[in-house]
Amino acid sequence: MIVILKQNPNREQLESLISWLQEKGVSIHTSIGEAHTILGLVGDTSKLDIDLIAALDIVEDVKRVQEPYKNANRKFHPEDTVIPVRDTQIGGGTLTIMAGPCSVESEEQVVAIAKAVKASGATMLRGGAFKPRTSPYSFQGLGEKGLEYLKVAREETGLPIVTEVMDLSQLPLFKDVDVIQIGARNMQNFDLLKAAGHQDKPVMIKRGMSATYEEWLMSAEYVMASGNENVILCERGIRTFESYTRNTLDIAAIPVLRQLTHLPVIIDPSHATGKYWLVETLSRAAVAAGTDGLQIEVHNDPAHALCDGPQSLKPDVFDPLARKLLKLHAFVRGLDEGD
Ligand code: PEP
Ligand code: MN
């Protein structure tokens, strides 16, 4: 971090700033120029409040040269994080395919879909028991019963389950879940992020619909700073001026996050587009761009789905897609390895 001082700073104020910074554990390199004096702060500046320093009388400007996230930062952790989940893993060269209904609607429904997606090559089962709906009149999910049905589907298929927690109070019910999902609308629910950081299971954070990469990575940082290193980032489309699609899929998130962080990246083409017929193309694009996995909504009867039918694939459409994606992934890995 670089602190540019105003001309002729008050000596006492300068000394107190320097000793305050030193108490915070950073060392300071002072460079005195003709017009300005510049303090170069070296060390862990992630806990310094940039706005507080910028507001001081003697300070002209403050610039960060290092990102405010440390645990999630690739600079401090160059190797990719690989997250084991039961018999599978997320990251480390595998293509994770999380598939399943938007909402768990009944035991029969979720078990049947789980069996179908497993047969097609999915490695995890998704399904919402607690649903964040825009309207209070829409189906809100089966709640605790939905979690029970997901566990039945896991027993029947062996597929680990990923499901969304909406509120702190629900966390005790998630003890048996394999991956906790924090939805786009909760990406900056900081108390929930901190509590997720105290869980002994992976947490997948979906990108808020207007979140920057840095804000998103700071959400991961919340979970990691509370002690949970197993964080997955899921891009699910952001809000832009375009209204033809439900959101706009930001494919650049894949290479950008690869550069900035060591955490695995998953792409959700279903919420990104809101249209089932766009899911295949965007899934292919994500695999070609090097995603660690996909989260795809699959429903046995999309026309009658209680949530997100228009973006859901029927099992017989998902089947050839999953097979093609696995082949494409193997091909892309071959390219990267120089085959
Ligand atoms: C979901 O995955 O069910 C969901 C609601 O997604 P998002 O939080 O990305 O809208
Ligand atoms: Mn959905």
PDB file of C-alpha atoms and ligand atoms in Angstrom, residues 102 126 131 246 271 297 307-308 311, ligand 2:
ATOM      1  CA  CYS A 102     -33.938 -26.216  -8.986  1.00  0.00           C
ATOM      2  CA  ARG A 126     -28.008 -30.274  -6.678  1.00  0.00           C
ATOM      3  CA  LYS A 131     -35.528 -21.408  -1.934  1.00  0.00           C
ATOM      4  CA  ARG A 246     -32.087 -13.847 -17.356  1.00  0.00           C
ATOM      5  CA  HIS A 271     -29.426 -19.298 -13.881  1.00  0.00           C
ATOM      6  CA  GLU A 297     -30.671 -27.682 -13.559  1.00  0.00           C
ATOM      7  CA  CYS A 307     -39.338 -23.379  -9.910  1.00  0.00           C
ATOM      8  CA  ASP A 308     -37.184 -22.525 -12.947  1.00  0.00           C
ATOM      9  CA  GLN A 311     -34.137 -23.194 -17.791  1.00  0.00           C
TER      10      GLN A 311
HETATM   11 MN    MN B   2     -33.104 -22.382  -9.965  1.00  0.00          MN
END
